[in-house]
């Protein structure tokens, strides 16, 4: 066997090991011995190891330092013993590359100094080459993939078009999304053009992450819960569908949104191998809405700040509602909060791994 043939054989063996991982099997609704678990924001401020890194570098600097981003990604998996890693990055990084002037202000979170509110603003957005402009994320993925155990899948991610647009229009976070909805109602053509551009960038970005070594991707629609069903159907669904349908075939896509369970059937219609749900709907009720899909969720993150007995009770309640059906991935309804005790997170992972549906 030549050196090249040996390398190809090793790559095929590695892909086979990853394909058999519980997380990947659950994404495809295949039987698993235990429910796989990973946690949104599993590398974060609740971890001493992460805080030590952040004492040396700022948040954006950490995102752009591929070595450190890979380090915190791998460390979180090793500390928690979860079944998948998610690359350390931020959903707003593409907007910075597009010229939005992204900054993180202490106490205010992300601020976009160059918001898009007019056609002229939209035309000023920079066209980007994701492989070049966001190459540091791809490098982080390559390094994290090399540092992870061979059987631990790596998840890439991006923000969904509506959530990205809302940040861009509002200039940061918002409670009522007044500017976003005004654009959607008053200038729907501009709103559609903006979401269309973001859908294209997002698809290219996720495919680049897959090419770099991600085994699955998650699409975060963190702010979509502010919309009603008709607005989602008319203004958002086509762009989400366009995003997901353009992702590399065969790669699991987790479609996750928060805040409005009534949108779940429409989100399922928009696409995704796995539908992520938050705690505002019971897991079994959500799964009835899309029985042909895998489901991810859905413990309230605040539960992890309570007593171990309560964590066990609430986690097992979700597992019972899953009913042993194939295709359940345990997760929180959103990210781990900074004040969460690490030991509680570790215990949650143990509880999920130990549970058997009798």
PDB file of C-alpha atoms in Angstrom, residues 182-324:
ATOM      1  CA  UNK A 182     -40.582  48.242  10.588  1.00  0.00           C
ATOM      2  CA  UNK A 183     -38.265  47.324   7.744  1.00  0.00           C
ATOM      3  CA  UNK A 184     -40.100  44.030   7.285  1.00  0.00           C
ATOM      4  CA  UNK A 185     -43.464  45.828   7.023  1.00  0.00           C
ATOM      5  CA  UNK A 186     -42.537  49.141   5.364  1.00  0.00           C
ATOM      6  CA  UNK A 187     -39.818  48.045   2.931  1.00  0.00           C
ATOM      7  CA  UNK A 188     -40.310  44.299   2.452  1.00  0.00           C
ATOM      8  CA  UNK A 189     -38.187  44.274  -0.708  1.00  0.00           C
ATOM      9  CA  UNK A 190     -35.173  45.630   1.190  1.00  0.00           C
ATOM     10  CA  UNK A 191     -35.815  43.225   4.057  1.00  0.00           C
ATOM     11  CA  UNK A 192     -35.990  40.292   1.657  1.00  0.00           C
ATOM     12  CA  UNK A 193     -32.807  41.387  -0.119  1.00  0.00           C
ATOM     13  CA  UNK A 194     -30.981  41.592   3.203  1.00  0.00           C
ATOM     14  CA  UNK A 195     -32.140  38.150   4.327  1.00  0.00           C
ATOM     15  CA  UNK A 196     -31.345  36.739   0.917  1.00  0.00           C
ATOM     16  CA  UNK A 197     -27.775  38.013   1.108  1.00  0.00           C
ATOM     17  CA  UNK A 198     -27.366  36.674   4.649  1.00  0.00           C
ATOM     18  CA  UNK A 199     -28.793  33.298   3.595  1.00  0.00           C
ATOM     19  CA  UNK A 200     -26.184  33.044   0.840  1.00  0.00           C
ATOM     20  CA  UNK A 201     -23.325  34.008   3.174  1.00  0.00           C
ATOM     21  CA  UNK A 202     -24.541  31.613   5.853  1.00  0.00           C
ATOM     22  CA  UNK A 203     -24.740  28.658   3.486  1.00  0.00           C
ATOM     23  CA  UNK A 204     -21.236  29.341   2.181  1.00  0.00           C
ATOM     24  CA  UNK A 205     -19.958  29.763   5.744  1.00  0.00           C
ATOM     25  CA  UNK A 206     -21.442  26.487   6.978  1.00  0.00           C
ATOM     26  CA  UNK A 207     -20.183  24.581   3.957  1.00  0.00           C
ATOM     27  CA  UNK A 208     -16.699  25.976   4.568  1.00  0.00           C
ATOM     28  CA  UNK A 209     -16.894  24.738   8.155  1.00  0.00           C
ATOM     29  CA  UNK A 210     -17.914  21.292   6.917  1.00  0.00           C
ATOM     30  CA  UNK A 211     -15.030  21.280   4.462  1.00  0.00           C
ATOM     31  CA  UNK A 212     -12.682  22.219   7.318  1.00  0.00           C
ATOM     32  CA  UNK A 213     -13.766  19.224   9.390  1.00  0.00           C
ATOM     33  CA  UNK A 214     -17.161  19.767  11.063  1.00  0.00           C
ATOM     34  CA  UNK A 215     -19.368  16.640  11.122  1.00  0.00           C
ATOM     35  CA  UNK A 216     -22.640  18.532  11.723  1.00  0.00           C
ATOM     36  CA  UNK A 217     -23.821  22.138  11.819  1.00  0.00           C
ATOM     37  CA  UNK A 218     -26.341  24.083  13.877  1.00  0.00           C
ATOM     38  CA  UNK A 219     -28.329  27.054  12.618  1.00  0.00           C
ATOM     39  CA  UNK A 220     -29.151  29.429  15.493  1.00  0.00           C
ATOM     40  CA  UNK A 221     -32.327  31.508  15.122  1.00  0.00           C
ATOM     41  CA  UNK A 222     -32.092  33.052  18.563  1.00  0.00           C
ATOM     42  CA  UNK A 223     -34.447  35.992  17.973  1.00  0.00           C
ATOM     43  CA  UNK A 224     -37.055  34.433  15.685  1.00  0.00           C
ATOM     44  CA  UNK A 225     -39.481  33.942  18.583  1.00  0.00           C
ATOM     45  CA  UNK A 226     -40.481  37.598  18.312  1.00  0.00           C
ATOM     46  CA  UNK A 227     -42.408  36.822  15.118  1.00  0.00           C
ATOM     47  CA  UNK A 228     -45.906  35.555  14.542  1.00  0.00           C
ATOM     48  CA  UNK A 229     -46.627  32.614  12.276  1.00  0.00           C
ATOM     49  CA  UNK A 230     -47.708  34.573   9.210  1.00  0.00           C
ATOM     50  CA  UNK A 231     -44.703  36.900   9.348  1.00  0.00           C
ATOM     51  CA  UNK A 232     -42.382  33.900   9.654  1.00  0.00           C
ATOM     52  CA  UNK A 233     -44.109  32.089   6.798  1.00  0.00           C
ATOM     53  CA  UNK A 234     -44.037  35.085   4.483  1.00  0.00           C
ATOM     54  CA  UNK A 235     -40.767  36.823   5.296  1.00  0.00           C
ATOM     55  CA  UNK A 236     -38.406  34.291   6.884  1.00  0.00           C
ATOM     56  CA  UNK A 237     -39.191  30.701   5.926  1.00  0.00           C
ATOM     57  CA  UNK A 238     -38.071  31.000   2.262  1.00  0.00           C
ATOM     58  CA  UNK A 239     -34.649  32.297   3.300  1.00  0.00           C
ATOM     59  CA  UNK A 240     -34.121  29.643   5.962  1.00  0.00           C
ATOM     60  CA  UNK A 241     -35.150  26.975   3.469  1.00  0.00           C
ATOM     61  CA  UNK A 242     -32.675  28.413   0.967  1.00  0.00           C
ATOM     62  CA  UNK A 243     -29.914  28.345   3.579  1.00  0.00           C
ATOM     63  CA  UNK A 244     -30.497  24.763   4.691  1.00  0.00           C
ATOM     64  CA  UNK A 245     -31.144  23.323   1.229  1.00  0.00           C
ATOM     65  CA  UNK A 246     -27.746  24.602   0.102  1.00  0.00           C
ATOM     66  CA  UNK A 247     -25.778  22.832   2.831  1.00  0.00           C
ATOM     67  CA  UNK A 248     -23.578  19.896   1.839  1.00  0.00           C
ATOM     68  CA  UNK A 249     -25.839  16.838   1.381  1.00  0.00           C
ATOM     69  CA  UNK A 250     -25.606  14.154   4.049  1.00  0.00           C
ATOM     70  CA  UNK A 251     -24.372  16.482   6.804  1.00  0.00           C
ATOM     71  CA  UNK A 252     -26.824  16.734   9.742  1.00  0.00           C
ATOM     72  CA  UNK A 253     -28.301  20.211  10.227  1.00  0.00           C
ATOM     73  CA  UNK A 254     -29.704  21.188  13.627  1.00  0.00           C
ATOM     74  CA  UNK A 255     -32.301  23.945  13.213  1.00  0.00           C
ATOM     75  CA  UNK A 256     -32.728  25.739  16.532  1.00  0.00           C
ATOM     76  CA  UNK A 257     -34.911  28.681  17.530  1.00  0.00           C
ATOM     77  CA  UNK A 258     -36.207  30.098  20.790  1.00  0.00           C
ATOM     78  CA  UNK A 259     -39.174  31.865  22.272  1.00  0.00           C
ATOM     79  CA  UNK A 260     -42.234  30.841  20.273  1.00  0.00           C
ATOM     80  CA  UNK A 261     -43.264  27.152  20.129  1.00  0.00           C
ATOM     81  CA  UNK A 262     -46.018  27.988  17.626  1.00  0.00           C
ATOM     82  CA  UNK A 263     -43.300  28.470  14.998  1.00  0.00           C
ATOM     83  CA  UNK A 264     -41.958  24.925  15.316  1.00  0.00           C
ATOM     84  CA  UNK A 265     -44.071  23.390  12.522  1.00  0.00           C
ATOM     85  CA  UNK A 266     -42.952  26.161  10.171  1.00  0.00           C
ATOM     86  CA  UNK A 267     -39.319  25.752  11.226  1.00  0.00           C
ATOM     87  CA  UNK A 268     -39.617  22.059  10.466  1.00  0.00           C
ATOM     88  CA  UNK A 269     -41.041  22.957   7.073  1.00  0.00           C
ATOM     89  CA  UNK A 270     -38.056  25.253   6.478  1.00  0.00           C
ATOM     90  CA  UNK A 271     -35.729  22.303   6.961  1.00  0.00           C
ATOM     91  CA  UNK A 272     -33.261  20.554   9.211  1.00  0.00           C
ATOM     92  CA  UNK A 273     -32.262  17.013  10.137  1.00  0.00           C
ATOM     93  CA  UNK A 274     -32.764  17.822  13.820  1.00  0.00           C
ATOM     94  CA  UNK A 275     -35.177  20.373  15.269  1.00  0.00           C
ATOM     95  CA  UNK A 276     -33.913  22.014  18.452  1.00  0.00           C
ATOM     96  CA  UNK A 277     -36.538  23.141  20.963  1.00  0.00           C
ATOM     97  CA  UNK A 278     -36.365  25.280  24.076  1.00  0.00           C
ATOM     98  CA  UNK A 279     -38.089  24.718  27.422  1.00  0.00           C
ATOM     99  CA  UNK A 280     -41.274  26.593  26.525  1.00  0.00           C
ATOM    100  CA  UNK A 281     -42.846  23.412  25.171  1.00  0.00           C
ATOM    101  CA  UNK A 282     -42.788  19.867  26.513  1.00  0.00           C
ATOM    102  CA  UNK A 283     -40.482  17.605  24.538  1.00  0.00           C
ATOM    103  CA  UNK A 284     -43.142  15.022  23.689  1.00  0.00           C
ATOM    104  CA  UNK A 285     -45.573  17.724  22.551  1.00  0.00           C
ATOM    105  CA  UNK A 286     -42.916  19.246  20.309  1.00  0.00           C
ATOM    106  CA  UNK A 287     -41.976  15.897  18.808  1.00  0.00           C
ATOM    107  CA  UNK A 288     -45.589  15.243  17.840  1.00  0.00           C
ATOM    108  CA  UNK A 289     -45.307  18.254  15.518  1.00  0.00           C
ATOM    109  CA  UNK A 290     -42.483  16.680  13.473  1.00  0.00           C
ATOM    110  CA  UNK A 291     -42.368  12.921  14.165  1.00  0.00           C
ATOM    111  CA  UNK A 292     -40.199  12.331  11.092  1.00  0.00           C
ATOM    112  CA  UNK A 293     -37.300  14.389  12.489  1.00  0.00           C
ATOM    113  CA  UNK A 294     -34.783  14.001  15.277  1.00  0.00           C
ATOM    114  CA  UNK A 295     -35.246  16.394  18.191  1.00  0.00           C
ATOM    115  CA  UNK A 296     -32.786  18.221  20.431  1.00  0.00           C
ATOM    116  CA  UNK A 297     -33.518  19.612  23.882  1.00  0.00           C
ATOM    117  CA  UNK A 298     -34.770  20.888  26.156  1.00  0.00           C
ATOM    118  CA  UNK A 299     -33.822  21.519  29.813  1.00  0.00           C
ATOM    119  CA  UNK A 300     -34.212  25.063  31.110  1.00  0.00           C
ATOM    120  CA  UNK A 301     -30.630  26.302  31.760  1.00  0.00           C
ATOM    121  CA  UNK A 302     -31.720  27.730  35.129  1.00  0.00           C
ATOM    122  CA  UNK A 303     -32.333  24.178  36.374  1.00  0.00           C
ATOM    123  CA  UNK A 304     -28.553  23.692  36.376  1.00  0.00           C
ATOM    124  CA  UNK A 305     -28.326  26.346  39.089  1.00  0.00           C
ATOM    125  CA  UNK A 306     -30.562  24.329  41.458  1.00  0.00           C
ATOM    126  CA  UNK A 307     -29.937  21.263  43.612  1.00  0.00           C
ATOM    127  CA  UNK A 308     -28.591  18.001  42.125  1.00  0.00           C
ATOM    128  CA  UNK A 309     -31.816  16.196  43.083  1.00  0.00           C
ATOM    129  CA  UNK A 310     -33.869  18.711  41.100  1.00  0.00           C
ATOM    130  CA  UNK A 311     -31.503  18.458  38.129  1.00  0.00           C
ATOM    131  CA  UNK A 312     -31.938  14.678  38.151  1.00  0.00           C
ATOM    132  CA  UNK A 313     -35.716  14.895  38.440  1.00  0.00           C
ATOM    133  CA  UNK A 314     -36.098  17.393  35.604  1.00  0.00           C
ATOM    134  CA  UNK A 315     -33.601  15.676  33.303  1.00  0.00           C
ATOM    135  CA  UNK A 316     -35.216  12.274  33.774  1.00  0.00           C
ATOM    136  CA  UNK A 317     -38.627  13.794  33.120  1.00  0.00           C
ATOM    137  CA  UNK A 318     -37.407  14.968  29.698  1.00  0.00           C
ATOM    138  CA  UNK A 319     -35.852  11.574  29.002  1.00  0.00           C
ATOM    139  CA  UNK A 320     -39.116   9.842  29.892  1.00  0.00           C
ATOM    140  CA  UNK A 321     -40.980  12.122  27.513  1.00  0.00           C
ATOM    141  CA  UNK A 322     -38.562  11.130  24.763  1.00  0.00           C
ATOM    142  CA  UNK A 323     -39.882   7.636  25.437  1.00  0.00           C
ATOM    143  CA  UNK A 324     -36.863   5.786  24.124  1.00  0.00           C
TER     144      UNK A 324
END
